[in-house]
Amino acid sequence: MPRDPVIHSSQPSAADSPFDVADEVDDAALAAVMRRVPLGAGVLAGAAVALLVLGYLLIYALVFIPRGTVG
Amino acid sequence: MSERQPEMHERRILGTELLWAFGVGVLIAATLSVIVFTALTMGINPPSNVERVDPKARHLSGEFAEHNLGTSVAADGSVTTRVIATQFMFVPRCIAVPQGRPVTLRFAAPDVIHGILITGTNVNTMVVPGFVAQVHTQFTRSGDLLMPCHEYCGLGHSEMWATVQVLPEGAFRPDRNGRVSCAQR
């Protein structure tokens, strides 16, 4: 049987440990970071899709087309 | 954070999404254009042939009777190869085709769904019982090519393969009935 997940008052809270508490976030710093994040995500996703399309075009031009007609 | 910032942030996300959607639309249009262009200019299409055949009686008479299997050259010079795909073999196990000439490959299955591909070419189709699978192609290089079943059809699936012998024009000689068999080596 699992133990009853009741938290007793004597039990230490996670907030007692400085390692388990999130740092305070400055609103202005957060806003500045959030302005840059979409650009990084766009560059990463764009590069991934560009590589995928490049691979498709290379296989199409160098493998599929030379194999000749079919239909 | 001021009250206007979340609204600006939302607008920026929407702009990024619209830009991304536009980019994806361009990519899809480009891919479809490449497919349509090669279909129109080079004759490369997915095989699409809807033709029914009775799988219970196809061995008794007609096109896929045993004596008519393999490669035959018609009076007009067109080359047609007829193959039965069955658990767990192709009949015939070796088919001879000419190099550099249009060939029509026709397949029928009496039992379960099979599939074929010919290595090093774009020939690739399913063989569904009740239908004739047909592929038009032209083999550019001579030599022996492997033609395995590529649709799992039962315990012997891995043993189901045939050889396609692509013969140069001089070696592709029909007999007086217009039939061509694999060269014995």
Short mmCIF file of C-alpha atoms in Angstrom, two decimals:
data_model
loop_
_atom_site.label_atom_id
_atom_site.label_comp_id
_atom_site.label_asym_id
_atom_site.label_seq_id
_atom_site.Cartn_x
_atom_site.Cartn_y
_atom_site.Cartn_z
CA MET A 1 0.00 0.00 0.00
CA PRO A 2 1.37 3.46 -0.87
CA ARG A 3 1.73 5.83 2.03
CA ASP A 4 -0.82 8.52 2.61
CA PRO A 5 0.57 11.63 0.84
CA VAL A 6 -0.33 13.92 3.68
CA ILE A 7 2.28 16.58 4.39
CA HIS A 8 2.83 17.11 8.04
CA SER A 9 3.76 20.45 9.46
CA SER A 10 7.01 19.02 10.76
CA GLN A 11 8.08 18.01 7.26
CA PRO A 12 10.56 20.48 5.68
CA SER A 13 9.36 22.34 2.61
CA ALA A 14 11.35 22.37 -0.65
CA ALA A 15 11.50 26.10 -0.24
CA ASP A 16 13.70 25.58 2.82
CA SER A 17 16.59 24.66 0.54
CA PRO A 18 18.07 27.56 -1.48
CA PHE A 19 18.97 25.11 -4.31
CA ASP A 20 15.33 24.19 -4.95
CA VAL A 21 13.90 27.66 -5.20
CA ALA A 22 13.76 29.51 -8.50
CA ASP A 23 15.76 32.69 -8.79
CA GLU A 24 13.83 35.87 -8.80
CA VAL A 25 13.19 36.98 -12.34
CA ASP A 26 13.39 40.58 -13.37
CA ASP A 27 10.43 41.43 -15.62
CA ALA A 28 12.49 43.60 -17.95
CA ALA A 29 15.14 40.88 -18.34
CA LEU A 30 12.42 38.30 -19.08
CA ALA A 31 10.87 40.57 -21.71
CA ALA A 32 14.27 41.07 -23.30
CA VAL A 33 14.89 37.31 -23.46
CA MET A 34 11.41 36.63 -24.85
CA ARG A 35 12.08 39.09 -27.68
CA ARG A 36 15.09 37.03 -28.79
CA VAL A 37 13.72 33.50 -28.26
CA PRO A 38 11.40 33.38 -31.35
CA LEU A 39 14.31 34.43 -33.56
CA GLY A 40 16.46 31.54 -32.30
CA ALA A 41 13.58 29.07 -32.70
CA GLY A 42 12.95 30.38 -36.21
CA VAL A 43 16.61 30.01 -37.18
CA LEU A 44 16.78 26.48 -35.76
CA ALA A 45 13.53 25.31 -37.39
CA GLY A 46 14.42 27.06 -40.66
CA ALA A 47 17.85 25.40 -40.78
CA ALA A 48 16.32 21.97 -40.05
CA VAL A 49 13.69 22.35 -42.78
CA ALA A 50 16.25 23.74 -45.24
CA LEU A 51 18.49 20.70 -44.69
CA LEU A 52 15.50 18.38 -45.16
CA VAL A 53 14.50 20.07 -48.43
CA LEU A 54 18.11 20.06 -49.64
CA GLY A 55 18.32 16.30 -48.94
CA TYR A 56 15.05 15.72 -50.82
CA LEU A 57 16.24 17.72 -53.84
CA LEU A 58 19.63 15.96 -53.90
CA ILE A 59 18.04 12.49 -53.79
CA TYR A 60 15.48 13.56 -56.39
CA ALA A 61 18.10 14.94 -58.80
CA LEU A 62 20.93 12.46 -58.22
CA VAL A 63 19.06 9.18 -57.57
CA PHE A 64 15.43 9.31 -58.66
CA ILE A 65 15.76 11.09 -62.03
CA PRO A 66 18.77 9.03 -63.31
CA ARG A 67 16.85 5.81 -62.57
CA GLY A 68 14.67 6.53 -65.56
CA THR A 69 11.03 6.65 -66.52
CA VAL A 70 8.27 4.78 -64.75
CA GLY A 71 4.54 5.09 -64.84
CA MET B 1 6.15 44.38 -17.67
CA SER B 2 3.83 47.10 -18.91
CA GLU B 3 0.25 46.34 -19.99
CA ARG B 4 0.96 46.85 -23.67
CA GLN B 5 3.82 44.35 -23.83
CA PRO B 6 1.76 41.12 -23.78
CA GLU B 7 -0.31 42.42 -26.66
CA MET B 8 2.80 43.27 -28.68
CA HIS B 9 4.25 39.88 -27.82
CA GLU B 10 1.11 38.12 -29.09
CA ARG B 11 1.26 40.13 -32.31
CA ARG B 12 4.90 39.21 -32.82
CA ILE B 13 4.12 35.49 -32.32
CA LEU B 14 1.28 35.73 -34.82
CA GLY B 15 3.60 37.40 -37.32
CA THR B 16 6.20 34.65 -36.88
CA GLU B 17 3.56 31.95 -37.34
CA LEU B 18 2.19 33.59 -40.49
CA LEU B 19 5.71 33.92 -41.90
CA TRP B 20 6.40 30.26 -41.15
CA ALA B 21 3.10 29.20 -42.70
CA PHE B 22 3.97 31.19 -45.83
CA GLY B 23 7.41 29.50 -46.01
CA VAL B 24 5.86 26.04 -45.64
CA GLY B 25 3.31 26.91 -48.34
CA VAL B 26 6.13 27.91 -50.70
CA LEU B 27 7.96 24.63 -49.99
CA ILE B 28 4.85 22.52 -50.64
CA ALA B 29 4.17 24.42 -53.88
CA ALA B 30 7.80 23.93 -54.98
CA THR B 31 7.69 20.18 -54.22
CA LEU B 32 4.42 19.73 -56.12
CA SER B 33 5.84 21.75 -59.03
CA VAL B 34 8.88 19.46 -59.24
CA ILE B 35 6.60 16.38 -59.28
CA VAL B 36 4.30 17.84 -61.96
CA PHE B 37 7.27 19.04 -64.03
CA THR B 38 8.96 15.61 -64.07
CA ALA B 39 5.61 13.92 -64.78
CA LEU B 40 4.98 16.14 -67.81
CA THR B 41 8.50 16.37 -69.22
CA MET B 42 10.10 13.03 -68.30
CA GLY B 43 7.12 10.69 -68.03
CA ILE B 44 7.82 9.77 -64.39
CA ASN B 45 4.51 9.02 -62.65
CA PRO B 46 3.28 6.80 -59.87
CA PRO B 47 1.93 3.59 -61.44
CA SER B 48 -1.85 3.88 -61.52
CA ASN B 49 -3.78 1.12 -63.21
CA VAL B 50 -7.19 -0.07 -62.10
CA GLU B 51 -7.92 -3.30 -63.92
CA ARG B 52 -9.79 -6.20 -62.42
CA VAL B 53 -8.96 -9.88 -62.79
CA ASP B 54 -10.62 -12.89 -61.15
CA PRO B 55 -7.96 -14.27 -58.77
CA LYS B 56 -9.75 -17.66 -58.53
CA ALA B 57 -9.73 -18.34 -62.27
CA ARG B 58 -6.77 -16.37 -63.54
CA HIS B 59 -4.57 -19.51 -63.88
CA LEU B 60 -7.12 -21.43 -65.97
CA SER B 61 -7.25 -19.25 -69.04
CA GLY B 62 -6.53 -15.79 -70.32
CA GLU B 63 -3.60 -13.52 -69.90
CA PHE B 64 -2.09 -15.00 -66.74
CA ALA B 65 -2.36 -18.69 -67.69
CA GLU B 66 0.96 -20.47 -67.22
CA HIS B 67 1.89 -20.69 -70.90
CA ASN B 68 1.50 -16.93 -71.28
CA LEU B 69 3.76 -15.89 -68.38
CA GLY B 70 7.15 -14.28 -68.93
CA THR B 71 8.18 -11.86 -71.64
CA SER B 72 6.58 -11.67 -75.06
CA VAL B 73 7.07 -9.36 -78.01
CA ALA B 74 3.91 -8.44 -79.92
CA ALA B 75 3.72 -8.06 -83.67
CA ASP B 76 4.03 -4.28 -83.31
CA GLY B 77 7.30 -4.74 -81.38
CA SER B 78 5.92 -3.82 -77.94
CA VAL B 79 7.39 -5.81 -75.05
CA THR B 80 5.12 -7.08 -72.26
CA THR B 81 6.15 -9.15 -69.25
CA ARG B 82 3.53 -11.03 -67.23
CA VAL B 83 4.37 -12.33 -63.77
CA ILE B 84 2.38 -14.11 -61.06
CA ALA B 85 3.31 -13.14 -57.49
CA THR B 86 2.26 -15.94 -55.14
CA GLN B 87 3.24 -17.28 -51.74
CA PHE B 88 6.28 -17.49 -51.84
CA MET B 89 7.64 -17.12 -55.32
CA PHE B 90 7.37 -15.26 -58.58
CA VAL B 91 6.40 -17.19 -61.71
CA PRO B 92 8.61 -17.15 -63.70
CA ARG B 93 11.55 -16.73 -61.33
CA CYS B 94 13.66 -15.00 -63.98
CA ILE B 95 12.32 -12.53 -66.51
CA ALA B 96 14.21 -11.26 -69.54
CA VAL B 97 13.70 -7.67 -70.67
CA PRO B 98 15.43 -5.56 -73.32
CA GLN B 99 17.73 -2.65 -72.56
CA GLY B 100 16.68 0.76 -73.85
CA ARG B 101 13.18 -0.19 -75.03
CA PRO B 102 9.80 0.54 -73.42
CA VAL B 103 8.61 -2.44 -71.38
CA THR B 104 5.20 -3.05 -69.82
CA LEU B 105 5.32 -5.13 -66.64
CA ARG B 106 2.04 -6.75 -65.56
CA PHE B 107 1.59 -8.56 -62.26
CA ALA B 108 -1.26 -10.54 -60.70
CA ALA B 109 -1.58 -12.28 -57.32
CA PRO B 110 -3.88 -15.24 -56.51
CA ASP B 111 -3.56 -15.26 -52.73
CA VAL B 112 -2.52 -12.26 -50.62
CA ILE B 113 -1.12 -8.76 -51.14
CA HIS B 114 2.43 -8.74 -52.44
CA GLY B 115 4.67 -5.91 -53.61
CA ILE B 116 7.57 -5.67 -56.00
CA LEU B 117 10.48 -3.40 -56.63
CA ILE B 118 13.36 -3.77 -59.06
CA THR B 119 16.63 -2.68 -57.53
CA GLY B 120 18.33 0.32 -59.11
CA THR B 121 15.18 1.40 -60.96
CA ASN B 122 12.05 3.34 -60.09
CA VAL B 123 9.83 0.26 -60.59
CA ASN B 124 7.87 -0.20 -57.37
CA THR B 125 4.25 -1.27 -56.99
CA MET B 126 1.85 -3.29 -54.89
CA VAL B 127 0.29 -6.46 -56.28
CA VAL B 128 -3.23 -6.82 -54.92
CA PRO B 129 -5.38 -9.95 -55.53
CA GLY B 130 -8.21 -9.13 -57.91
CA PHE B 131 -6.30 -6.41 -59.74
CA VAL B 132 -3.59 -6.26 -62.39
CA ALA B 133 -0.61 -4.15 -61.30
CA GLN B 134 0.96 -2.52 -64.33
CA VAL B 135 4.19 -0.53 -64.64
CA HIS B 136 5.68 1.01 -67.79
CA THR B 137 9.41 1.52 -67.73
CA GLN B 138 12.62 1.49 -69.72
CA PHE B 139 15.75 -0.23 -68.43
CA THR B 140 18.85 1.88 -69.06
CA ARG B 141 21.59 -0.59 -68.10
CA SER B 142 22.04 -4.27 -68.90
CA GLY B 143 22.71 -6.87 -66.21
CA ASP B 144 20.89 -8.90 -63.58
CA LEU B 145 18.65 -6.99 -61.19
CA LEU B 146 17.03 -8.32 -58.03
CA MET B 147 13.24 -8.17 -57.75
CA PRO B 148 12.17 -8.99 -54.17
CA CYS B 149 8.68 -9.00 -52.69
CA HIS B 150 8.56 -5.92 -50.48
CA GLU B 151 5.18 -6.47 -48.82
CA TYR B 152 5.17 -8.99 -45.96
CA CYS B 153 3.12 -11.89 -47.31
CA GLY B 154 3.75 -14.71 -44.85
CA LEU B 155 6.46 -16.84 -43.26
CA GLY B 156 8.29 -17.41 -46.55
CA HIS B 157 8.29 -13.73 -47.53
CA SER B 158 12.06 -13.37 -47.25
CA GLU B 159 12.55 -16.21 -49.78
CA MET B 160 10.32 -14.55 -52.36
CA TRP B 161 12.40 -12.88 -55.04
CA ALA B 162 13.06 -13.07 -58.76
CA THR B 163 15.76 -11.96 -61.17
CA VAL B 164 15.24 -9.40 -63.92
CA GLN B 165 17.74 -10.03 -66.68
CA VAL B 166 18.21 -6.85 -68.72
CA LEU B 167 19.61 -7.95 -72.08
CA PRO B 168 21.35 -5.67 -74.57
CA GLU B 169 19.52 -5.27 -77.89
CA GLY B 170 21.63 -7.93 -79.64
CA ALA B 171 21.02 -10.55 -76.95
CA PHE B 172 17.27 -9.94 -76.72
CA ARG B 173 16.03 -12.39 -79.38
CA PRO B 174 12.40 -13.52 -79.35
CA ASP B 175 11.64 -17.06 -80.58
CA ARG B 176 9.16 -17.65 -83.39
CA ASN B 177 6.27 -17.26 -80.94
CA GLY B 178 7.58 -13.89 -79.83
CA ARG B 179 8.65 -15.18 -76.42
CA VAL B 180 11.93 -14.41 -74.68
CA SER B 181 13.43 -16.40 -71.80
CA CYS B 182 16.39 -15.66 -69.56
CA ALA B 183 19.76 -16.52 -71.06
CA GLN B 184 21.30 -19.65 -69.52
CA ARG B 185 24.69 -18.89 -67.99
#
